[in-house]
Coordinates of N, CA and C in Angstrom, one line a residue:
Chain A
D1 N 202.6 52.6 -28.7 CA 202.5 54.0 -28.3 C 203.9 54.4 -27.8
T2 N 204.5 55.4 -28.6 CA 205.8 55.8 -28.2 C 205.8 57.1 -27.5
G3 N 204.7 57.7 -27.2 CA 204.8 58.9 -26.4 C 204.9 60.1 -27.4
V4 N 205.0 61.2 -26.9 CA 205.1 62.5 -27.7 C 206.6 62.6 -28.1
S5 N 206.8 62.8 -29.4 CA 208.2 63.0 -29.8 C 208.3 64.4 -30.4
Q6 N 209.6 64.9 -30.3 CA 209.9 66.2 -30.8 C 211.2 66.2 -31.5
N7 N 211.3 67.0 -32.6 CA 212.5 67.1 -33.4 C 212.7 68.5 -33.9
P8 N 213.9 68.9 -34.0 CA 215.1 68.3 -33.4 C 215.1 68.4 -31.9
R9 N 216.0 67.7 -31.2 CA 216.1 67.9 -29.7 C 216.9 69.1 -29.4
H10 N 217.8 69.5 -30.2 CA 218.6 70.7 -30.0 C 218.8 71.5 -31.3
K11 N 218.8 72.8 -31.2 CA 219.0 73.6 -32.3 C 219.7 74.8 -31.9
I12 N 220.9 75.1 -32.6 CA 221.7 76.3 -32.5 C 221.5 77.1 -33.7
T13 N 221.2 78.4 -33.6 CA 221.0 79.2 -34.8 C 221.6 80.6 -34.5
K14 N 221.7 81.3 -35.6 CA 222.2 82.7 -35.5 C 221.0 83.6 -35.5
R15 N 221.2 84.7 -34.7 CA 220.1 85.7 -34.7 C 219.7 86.1 -36.1
G16 N 218.4 86.2 -36.3 CA 217.8 86.5 -37.6 C 217.4 85.4 -38.4
Q17 N 217.9 84.2 -38.1 CA 217.5 83.0 -38.9 C 216.1 82.5 -38.5
N18 N 215.5 81.8 -39.3 CA 214.2 81.1 -39.1 C 214.5 79.7 -38.6
V19 N 213.7 79.2 -37.7 CA 213.8 77.8 -37.2 C 212.4 77.2 -37.2
T20 N 212.3 75.9 -37.4 CA 211.0 75.2 -37.4 C 211.2 73.9 -36.5
F21 N 210.3 73.7 -35.6 CA 210.3 72.5 -34.7 C 209.1 71.7 -35.0
R22 N 209.2 70.4 -34.8 CA 208.1 69.5 -35.1 C 207.7 68.7 -33.9
C23 N 206.5 68.5 -33.7 CA 206.0 67.7 -32.6 C 205.0 66.6 -33.2
D24 N 205.2 65.3 -32.7 CA 204.3 64.2 -33.1 C 203.7 63.8 -31.8
P25 N 202.3 64.0 -31.7 CA 201.7 63.7 -30.4 C 201.4 62.2 -30.3
I26 N 200.9 61.8 -29.2 CA 200.4 60.4 -29.0 C 199.2 60.2 -30.0
S27 N 199.2 59.2 -30.7 CA 198.4 59.1 -31.9 C 196.9 59.3 -31.6
E28 N 196.3 58.9 -30.5 CA 194.9 59.0 -30.3 C 194.5 60.4 -29.7
H29 N 195.5 61.2 -29.4 CA 195.2 62.5 -28.8 C 194.8 63.6 -29.8
N30 N 193.7 64.2 -29.5 CA 193.2 65.2 -30.4 C 193.6 66.6 -29.9
R31 N 194.2 66.7 -28.7 CA 194.6 68.1 -28.3 C 196.1 68.2 -28.2
L32 N 196.6 69.3 -28.6 CA 198.1 69.5 -28.7 C 198.4 70.9 -28.2
Y33 N 199.5 70.9 -27.5 CA 199.9 72.2 -26.8 C 201.4 72.5 -27.1
W34 N 201.7 73.8 -27.1 CA 203.1 74.2 -27.1 C 203.3 75.0 -25.9
Y35 N 204.4 74.8 -25.2 CA 204.9 75.5 -24.0 C 206.3 76.0 -24.2
R36 N 206.7 77.0 -23.6 CA 208.1 77.4 -23.6 C 208.6 77.5 -22.1
Q37 N 209.9 76.9 -21.9 CA 210.4 77.0 -20.6 C 211.8 77.6 -20.6
T38 N 212.0 78.6 -19.8 CA 213.3 79.2 -19.7 C 213.9 78.9 -18.3
L39 N 215.2 79.1 -18.1 CA 215.9 78.7 -16.9 C 215.2 79.2 -15.7
G40 N 215.0 78.3 -14.8 CA 214.4 78.7 -13.5 C 212.9 79.0 -13.5
Q41 N 212.3 78.7 -14.6 CA 210.8 78.9 -14.7 C 210.1 77.6 -15.0
G42 N 208.8 77.6 -14.7 CA 208.1 76.5 -15.2 C 207.6 76.7 -16.6
P43 N 207.1 75.6 -17.3 CA 206.6 75.8 -18.6 C 205.5 76.8 -18.7
E44 N 205.6 77.6 -19.8 CA 204.6 78.7 -20.0 C 203.8 78.4 -21.3
F45 N 202.5 78.4 -21.2 CA 201.6 78.1 -22.3 C 201.9 79.1 -23.4
L46 N 201.9 78.4 -24.7 CA 202.1 79.3 -25.9 C 200.8 79.2 -26.7
T47 N 200.4 77.9 -27.0 CA 199.2 77.8 -27.9 C 198.6 76.4 -27.8
Y48 N 197.4 76.3 -28.3 CA 196.6 75.1 -28.1 C 195.9 74.8 -29.4
F49 N 195.9 73.5 -29.8 CA 195.1 73.0 -30.9 C 194.1 71.9 -30.5
Q50 N 193.0 72.0 -31.0 CA 192.1 70.9 -30.9 C 191.8 70.4 -32.3
N51 N 192.3 69.2 -32.6 CA 192.4 68.7 -33.9 C 193.3 69.7 -34.7
E52 N 192.8 70.1 -35.9 CA 193.6 71.0 -36.6 C 193.4 72.5 -36.3
A53 N 192.4 72.8 -35.5 CA 192.0 74.2 -35.2 C 192.9 74.7 -34.0
Q54 N 193.5 75.9 -34.3 CA 194.3 76.6 -33.2 C 193.3 77.5 -32.5
L55 N 193.0 77.0 -31.2 CA 192.0 77.7 -30.5 C 192.4 78.8 -29.5
E56 N 193.7 78.8 -29.2 CA 194.2 79.9 -28.4 C 195.7 80.1 -28.6
K57 N 196.0 81.4 -28.5 CA 197.4 81.8 -28.6 C 197.7 82.7 -27.5
S58 N 198.8 82.5 -26.8 CA 199.2 83.3 -25.7 C 199.8 84.6 -26.2
R59 N 199.8 85.6 -25.3 CA 200.4 86.9 -25.6 C 201.9 86.7 -25.8
L60 N 202.4 85.6 -25.3 CA 203.9 85.4 -25.4 C 204.2 85.1 -26.9
L61 N 203.3 84.7 -27.7 CA 203.5 84.4 -29.1 C 203.5 85.6 -29.9
S62 N 204.6 86.2 -30.2 CA 204.7 87.4 -31.0 C 204.3 87.0 -32.4
D63 N 204.2 88.0 -33.3 CA 203.9 87.7 -34.7 C 205.0 87.0 -35.4
R64 N 206.2 86.8 -34.8 CA 207.3 86.1 -35.4 C 207.1 84.6 -35.2
F65 N 206.1 84.2 -34.4 CA 205.9 82.8 -34.0 C 204.6 82.4 -34.8
S66 N 204.7 81.2 -35.4 CA 203.5 80.6 -36.0 C 203.5 79.1 -35.8
A67 N 202.3 78.6 -35.5 CA 202.1 77.2 -35.3 C 201.0 76.6 -36.2
E68 N 201.3 75.4 -36.6 CA 200.3 74.8 -37.5 C 200.1 73.3 -37.0
R69 N 198.9 72.8 -37.3 CA 198.7 71.4 -37.1 C 197.8 70.9 -38.2
P70 N 198.4 70.7 -39.4 CA 197.7 70.2 -40.6 C 197.1 68.8 -40.4
K71 N 195.9 68.7 -40.7 CA 195.2 67.4 -40.6 C 195.1 66.8 -39.2
G72 N 195.3 67.7 -38.2 CA 195.1 67.3 -36.9 C 196.1 66.2 -36.3
S73 N 197.3 66.1 -37.0 CA 198.2 65.1 -36.6 C 199.4 65.8 -35.9
F74 N 200.6 65.8 -36.6 CA 201.7 66.4 -36.1 C 201.5 68.0 -36.1
S75 N 202.4 68.7 -35.4 CA 202.4 70.1 -35.4 C 203.8 70.7 -35.6
T76 N 203.9 71.9 -36.2 CA 205.1 72.6 -36.3 C 205.0 74.0 -35.6
L77 N 206.1 74.4 -35.1 CA 206.2 75.7 -34.5 C 207.4 76.4 -35.2
E78 N 207.1 77.5 -35.9 CA 208.1 78.2 -36.6 C 208.4 79.6 -35.9
I79 N 209.6 79.9 -35.8 CA 210.1 81.2 -35.3 C 210.8 81.9 -36.4
Q80 N 210.3 83.0 -36.8 CA 211.0 83.8 -37.8 C 211.9 84.9 -37.2
R81 N 213.0 85.2 -37.9 CA 213.9 86.2 -37.4 C 214.2 86.1 -36.0
T82 N 214.8 85.0 -35.6 CA 215.1 84.7 -34.2 C 215.9 85.7 -33.5
E83 N 215.6 85.9 -32.2 CA 216.2 86.8 -31.3 C 216.9 86.0 -30.2
Q84 N 217.8 86.6 -29.5 CA 218.5 85.9 -28.4 C 217.5 85.6 -27.3
G85 N 216.5 86.4 -27.1 CA 215.5 86.1 -26.1 C 214.6 85.0 -26.4
D86 N 214.7 84.4 -27.6 CA 213.9 83.2 -28.0 C 214.6 82.0 -27.5
S87 N 215.8 82.1 -27.0 CA 216.5 80.9 -26.5 C 215.7 80.3 -25.3
A88 N 215.4 79.0 -25.4 CA 214.5 78.4 -24.4 C 214.3 76.9 -24.8
M89 N 213.7 76.2 -23.9 CA 213.2 74.8 -24.2 C 211.8 75.0 -24.7
Y90 N 211.5 74.4 -25.8 CA 210.2 74.4 -26.4 C 209.6 73.0 -26.2
L91 N 208.5 73.0 -25.5 CA 207.9 71.7 -25.1 C 206.5 71.5 -25.8
C92 N 206.3 70.3 -26.3 CA 205.0 70.0 -26.9 C 204.3 69.0 -25.9
A93 N 203.0 69.1 -25.8 CA 202.3 68.1 -25.0 C 201.0 67.8 -25.8
S94 N 200.5 66.6 -25.5 CA 199.2 66.2 -26.1 C 198.3 65.6 -25.0
S95 N 197.0 65.6 -25.3 CA 196.1 65.0 -24.4 C 194.8 64.6 -25.2
S96 N 194.0 63.8 -24.5 CA 192.7 63.4 -25.0 C 191.7 63.7 -23.9
Y97 N 190.7 64.5 -24.3 CA 189.8 65.0 -23.3 C 188.8 63.8 -23.0
R98 N 188.8 63.5 -21.6 CA 187.9 62.4 -21.2 C 186.9 62.8 -20.2
G99 N 186.8 64.1 -20.0 CA 185.9 64.7 -19.0 C 186.7 65.5 -18.0
R100 N 185.9 66.3 -17.3 CA 186.5 67.2 -16.4 C 187.2 66.4 -15.3
F101 N 188.4 66.9 -14.9 CA 189.3 66.2 -13.9 C 189.8 64.9 -14.4
Q102 N 189.8 64.6 -15.7 CA 190.3 63.4 -16.2 C 191.3 63.6 -17.4
E103 N 191.6 64.8 -17.6 CA 192.5 65.1 -18.7 C 193.9 65.4 -18.2
T104 N 194.9 64.6 -18.8 CA 196.3 64.8 -18.4 C 197.1 65.1 -19.6
Q105 N 197.9 66.1 -19.6 CA 198.8 66.4 -20.7 C 200.1 65.7 -20.6
Y106 N 200.5 65.0 -21.7 CA 201.8 64.3 -21.7 C 202.7 65.0 -22.6
F107 N 203.9 65.2 -22.0 CA 204.9 66.1 -22.6 C 206.0 65.3 -23.4
G108 N 206.5 65.9 -24.5 CA 207.6 65.4 -25.2 C 208.9 65.8 -24.5
P109 N 210.0 65.4 -25.1 CA 211.3 65.7 -24.4 C 211.8 67.1 -24.7
G110 N 211.1 67.8 -25.6 CA 211.4 69.3 -25.8 C 212.5 69.4 -26.8
T111 N 212.5 70.7 -27.4 CA 213.6 71.1 -28.3 C 214.3 72.3 -27.6
R112 N 215.6 72.1 -27.4 CA 216.3 73.3 -26.8 C 216.9 74.1 -27.9
L113 N 216.4 75.4 -27.9 CA 216.9 76.4 -28.9 C 217.9 77.3 -28.2
L114 N 219.0 77.5 -29.0 CA 220.0 78.5 -28.6 C 220.2 79.4 -29.7
V115 N 219.9 80.7 -29.5 CA 220.2 81.7 -30.5 C 221.4 82.5 -30.2
L116 N 222.3 82.5 -31.1 CA 223.6 83.2 -30.9 C 223.6 84.6 -31.4
Chain B
D1 N 202.2 88.3 -12.9 CA 201.6 87.8 -11.7 C 201.8 86.3 -11.7
Q2 N 202.4 85.8 -10.6 CA 202.6 84.4 -10.5 C 201.4 83.7 -9.8
Q3 N 200.6 83.1 -10.5 CA 199.4 82.5 -9.9 C 199.6 81.2 -9.2
V4 N 200.7 80.5 -9.6 CA 201.1 79.3 -8.9 C 202.5 79.5 -8.4
K5 N 202.7 79.3 -7.1 CA 204.0 79.6 -6.6 C 204.6 78.3 -5.9
Q6 N 205.8 78.1 -6.1 CA 206.6 77.1 -5.3 C 207.8 77.9 -4.7
N7 N 207.6 78.1 -3.4 CA 208.5 79.0 -2.8 C 209.8 78.4 -2.4
S8 N 209.9 77.1 -2.4 CA 211.2 76.5 -2.1 C 211.9 76.1 -3.4
P9 N 213.0 76.7 -3.8 CA 213.6 76.3 -5.0 C 214.3 75.0 -4.9
S10 N 214.7 74.6 -3.7 CA 215.4 73.3 -3.5 C 215.0 72.6 -2.2
L11 N 215.3 71.3 -2.2 CA 215.0 70.5 -1.0 C 215.9 69.3 -1.0
S12 N 216.5 69.1 0.2 CA 217.4 67.9 0.3 C 216.8 67.0 1.4
V13 N 216.7 65.7 1.1 CA 216.1 64.7 2.0 C 216.9 63.5 2.0
Q14 N 217.0 62.9 3.1 CA 217.8 61.6 3.3 C 216.9 60.5 2.7
E15 N 217.6 59.6 2.0 CA 216.9 58.4 1.5 C 216.1 57.7 2.5
G16 N 214.9 57.3 2.2 CA 214.0 56.6 3.2 C 213.1 57.5 4.0
R17 N 213.4 58.8 4.0 CA 212.6 59.7 4.8 C 211.5 60.3 3.9
I18 N 210.7 61.1 4.4 CA 209.6 61.8 3.7 C 210.0 63.0 3.0
S19 N 209.6 63.2 1.8 CA 209.8 64.5 1.1 C 208.5 65.2 1.0
I20 N 208.5 66.5 1.3 CA 207.3 67.3 1.3 C 207.5 68.5 0.4
L21 N 206.8 68.6 -0.8 CA 207.0 69.7 -1.7 C 205.7 70.4 -1.6
N22 N 205.8 71.8 -1.6 CA 204.7 72.6 -1.4 C 204.4 73.5 -2.6
C23 N 203.1 73.9 -2.7 CA 202.7 74.8 -3.8 C 201.5 75.6 -3.3
D24 N 201.6 76.9 -3.6 CA 200.5 77.8 -3.3 C 199.9 78.4 -4.5
Y25 N 198.6 78.7 -4.5 CA 198.0 79.3 -5.7 C 197.1 80.5 -5.2
T26 N 196.9 81.4 -6.2 CA 196.2 82.6 -5.8 C 194.8 82.6 -6.5
N27 N 194.6 81.9 -7.6 CA 193.4 82.0 -8.3 C 192.3 80.9 -7.8
S28 N 191.3 81.5 -7.2 CA 190.3 80.5 -6.6 C 189.5 79.8 -7.6
M29 N 189.7 80.1 -8.9 CA 189.0 79.4 -10.0 C 189.7 78.1 -10.3
F30 N 190.9 77.9 -9.9 CA 191.6 76.7 -10.2 C 190.8 75.5 -9.6
D31 N 190.6 74.5 -10.3 CA 189.9 73.4 -9.7 C 190.5 72.0 -10.1
Y32 N 191.7 72.0 -10.7 CA 192.4 70.7 -10.9 C 193.8 71.0 -10.9
F33 N 194.5 70.1 -10.2 CA 195.9 70.3 -9.9 C 196.7 69.1 -10.2
L34 N 198.0 69.3 -10.7 CA 198.8 68.2 -11.1 C 200.2 68.4 -10.6
W35 N 200.9 67.3 -10.4 CA 202.3 67.4 -10.1 C 203.1 66.7 -11.3
Y36 N 204.2 67.3 -11.8 CA 205.0 66.7 -12.7 C 206.5 66.6 -12.2
K37 N 207.2 65.7 -12.7 CA 208.6 65.5 -12.3 C 209.4 65.7 -13.6
K38 N 210.5 66.4 -13.5 CA 211.3 66.6 -14.7 C 212.8 66.3 -14.4
Y39 N 213.3 65.4 -15.2 CA 214.8 65.2 -15.2 C 215.5 66.1 -16.2
P40 N 216.7 66.4 -16.0 CA 217.5 67.2 -17.0 C 217.3 66.6 -18.4
A41 N 217.2 67.5 -19.4 CA 217.1 67.1 -20.8 C 215.9 66.3 -21.1
E42 N 215.0 66.2 -20.3 CA 213.7 65.5 -20.6 C 212.5 66.4 -20.4
G43 N 211.4 66.0 -21.0 CA 210.2 66.8 -20.7 C 209.5 66.3 -19.4
P44 N 208.6 67.2 -18.8 CA 208.0 66.8 -17.6 C 207.2 65.6 -17.8
T45 N 207.2 64.8 -16.7 CA 206.5 63.5 -16.6 C 205.4 63.6 -15.6
F46 N 204.2 63.2 -15.9 CA 203.0 63.3 -15.0 C 203.2 62.4 -13.8
L47 N 202.9 62.9 -12.7 CA 203.0 62.1 -11.4 C 201.6 61.7 -10.9
I48 N 200.9 62.8 -10.5 CA 199.7 62.6 -9.8 C 198.9 63.8 -9.9
S49 N 197.5 63.7 -9.7 CA 196.7 64.9 -9.8 C 195.6 64.8 -8.7
I50 N 194.9 66.0 -8.6 CA 193.8 66.0 -7.6 C 192.8 67.1 -8.1
S51 N 191.6 66.7 -8.0 CA 190.5 67.7 -8.3 C 190.1 68.4 -7.0
S52 N 189.4 69.5 -7.2 CA 189.0 70.4 -6.0 C 187.9 69.7 -5.2
I53 N 187.4 68.7 -5.7 CA 186.3 68.0 -4.9 C 186.9 67.0 -3.9
K54 N 188.2 66.8 -4.0 CA 188.9 66.0 -3.0 C 189.9 66.8 -2.2
D55 N 190.3 66.2 -1.1 CA 191.4 66.8 -0.4 C 192.7 65.9 -0.3
K56 N 192.6 64.7 -0.9 CA 193.7 63.8 -0.8 C 193.6 62.8 -2.0
N57 N 194.8 62.5 -2.6 CA 194.8 61.5 -3.6 C 196.2 60.8 -3.4
E58 N 196.1 59.4 -3.5 CA 197.3 58.6 -3.3 C 197.6 57.8 -4.5
D59 N 198.9 57.6 -4.8 CA 199.3 56.7 -5.8 C 200.6 56.1 -5.4
G60 N 200.6 55.0 -4.8 CA 201.9 54.3 -4.4 C 202.6 55.2 -3.3
R61 N 203.8 55.5 -3.6 CA 204.6 56.3 -2.7 C 204.3 57.8 -2.7
F62 N 203.4 58.2 -3.6 CA 203.0 59.7 -3.8 C 201.6 59.9 -3.3
T63 N 201.5 61.0 -2.5 CA 200.2 61.5 -2.0 C 200.2 63.0 -2.2
V64 N 199.1 63.5 -2.7 CA 198.9 64.9 -2.9 C 197.8 65.3 -2.0
F65 N 198.0 66.4 -1.2 CA 197.0 67.0 -0.3 C 196.6 68.3 -0.8
L66 N 195.3 68.6 -0.8 CA 194.8 69.9 -1.2 C 194.0 70.6 -0.1
N67 N 194.4 71.8 0.2 CA 193.7 72.6 1.3 C 193.2 73.9 0.5
K68 N 191.9 73.8 0.2 CA 191.3 74.8 -0.7 C 191.2 76.1 0.1
S69 N 190.9 76.1 1.3 CA 190.8 77.3 2.1 C 192.1 78.1 2.2
A70 N 193.2 77.3 2.3 CA 194.5 78.0 2.3 C 195.1 78.2 0.9
K71 N 194.4 77.7 -0.1 CA 194.9 77.7 -1.5 C 196.3 77.1 -1.5
H72 N 196.5 75.9 -1.0 CA 197.7 75.2 -0.8 C 197.6 73.8 -1.1
L73 N 198.6 73.3 -1.9 CA 198.7 71.8 -2.0 C 200.1 71.4 -1.8
S74 N 200.2 70.1 -1.5 CA 201.5 69.5 -1.1 C 201.6 68.1 -1.7
L75 N 202.9 67.8 -2.1 CA 203.1 66.4 -2.5 C 204.1 65.7 -1.5
H76 N 203.6 64.6 -1.0 CA 204.4 63.8 -0.1 C 204.9 62.6 -0.8
I77 N 206.2 62.3 -0.7 CA 206.9 61.1 -1.2 C 207.4 60.3 -0.1
V78 N 206.9 59.1 0.1 CA 207.3 58.3 1.2 C 207.4 56.8 0.8
P79 N 208.6 56.1 0.9 CA 209.8 56.7 1.3 C 210.6 57.3 0.1
S80 N 211.4 58.3 0.3 CA 212.1 58.9 -0.7 C 213.2 58.0 -1.2
Q81 N 213.5 58.0 -2.5 CA 214.5 57.2 -3.1 C 215.4 58.1 -4.0
P82 N 216.7 57.7 -4.1 CA 217.6 58.5 -4.9 C 217.1 58.8 -6.3
G83 N 216.4 57.9 -6.9 CA 215.8 58.1 -8.2 C 214.7 59.2 -8.3
D84 N 214.2 59.6 -7.1 CA 213.2 60.7 -7.0 C 213.9 62.1 -7.2
S85 N 215.2 62.1 -7.2 CA 215.9 63.4 -7.4 C 215.6 64.0 -8.8
A86 N 215.0 65.1 -8.8 CA 214.5 65.7 -10.0 C 213.9 67.1 -9.7
V87 N 213.5 67.8 -10.6 CA 212.7 69.1 -10.4 C 211.2 68.7 -10.5
Y88 N 210.5 69.2 -9.4 CA 209.0 68.9 -9.4 C 208.2 70.2 -9.6
F89 N 207.3 70.1 -10.5 CA 206.5 71.3 -10.9 C 205.0 70.9 -10.4
C90 N 204.4 71.9 -9.8 CA 202.9 71.8 -9.7 C 202.3 72.7 -10.8
A91 N 201.1 72.3 -11.2 CA 200.4 72.9 -12.2 C 198.9 73.0 -11.8
A92 N 198.2 74.0 -12.2 CA 196.8 74.2 -11.9 C 196.1 74.6 -13.2
I93 N 194.8 74.3 -13.2 CA 194.0 74.6 -14.3 C 192.6 75.1 -13.9
S94 N 192.1 76.0 -14.6 CA 190.7 76.5 -14.3 C 189.7 76.3 -15.4
G95 N 190.2 76.0 -16.6 CA 189.4 75.7 -17.7 C 189.5 74.3 -18.1
T96 N 189.6 74.0 -19.3 CA 189.7 72.6 -19.7 C 191.1 72.3 -20.3
Y97 N 192.0 73.2 -20.4 CA 193.3 72.8 -21.0 C 194.5 73.6 -20.6
K98 N 194.3 74.9 -20.2 CA 195.6 75.7 -20.1 C 196.2 75.5 -18.7
Y99 N 197.3 74.8 -18.6 CA 198.0 74.6 -17.4 C 198.8 75.8 -17.0
I100 N 198.8 76.2 -15.7 CA 199.6 77.2 -15.2 C 200.6 76.5 -14.2
F101 N 201.9 76.6 -14.6 CA 202.9 75.9 -13.8 C 203.6 76.9 -12.8
G102 N 204.0 76.2 -11.7 CA 204.9 76.9 -10.8 C 206.3 76.9 -11.3
T103 N 207.2 77.5 -10.5 CA 208.6 77.6 -11.0 C 209.5 76.4 -10.6
G104 N 208.9 75.5 -9.9 CA 209.6 74.2 -9.6 C 210.4 74.1 -8.3
T105 N 210.5 73.0 -7.8 CA 211.4 72.7 -6.6 C 212.3 71.6 -7.0
R106 N 213.6 71.8 -6.8 CA 214.6 70.8 -7.1 C 214.8 69.9 -5.9
L107 N 214.4 68.6 -6.0 CA 214.6 67.7 -4.9 C 215.8 66.8 -5.0
K108 N 216.6 66.8 -4.0 CA 217.7 65.9 -4.0 C 217.6 64.9 -2.9
V109 N 217.6 63.6 -3.2 CA 217.5 62.6 -2.2 C 218.9 62.0 -2.0
L110 N 219.3 62.1 -0.8 CA 220.7 61.7 -0.5 C 220.8 60.3 0.0
A111 N 221.7 59.5 -0.6 CA 221.8 58.1 -0.3 C 222.5 57.9 1.0

């Protein structure tokens, strides 16, 4: 068990370009989450997958953002036509539901995006 | 609207003393609370959690207290060590998956 991994760790792009991030969750976890963290703030929920189904999307996710989790394993988060306001740390987390008050989300190291 | 608040952006504590980090919440539907620690350039690491049916949970040097009537929780670290220097986030949940995080408190433990 190597924990949650994310690639790339850093991404610098020019405004208007598309970027894609990948998250590999802990292997036995069926739940996967994306969060965004900006300077001085805590992580903010973006979207949630249970297996391959995307069950919730935050209002923070504009139509330029799309996330997938094919086959319920790894997930990708794509941002189209990036804007400078998209610059942030994008965090992926995974968990396995074991009952109420027993679920803990485990986070990856994040992908830091800088849009120039 | 900030449903989970950490009003102290930073805290400095001498090594060996107690660190107390505070968190307030506004949503009475929250029933599970967690503390995470974050080092620079890393993702948050889970520390300890507490459900609303308890008022205290301990794990080694870490203890979390929950005061439901005051909508307040705190994390106590005793004794504090230099390696505890990090940003600490509290998080709350009212459903089964969506964490709401506070803005974090930067703890510095002085040797």
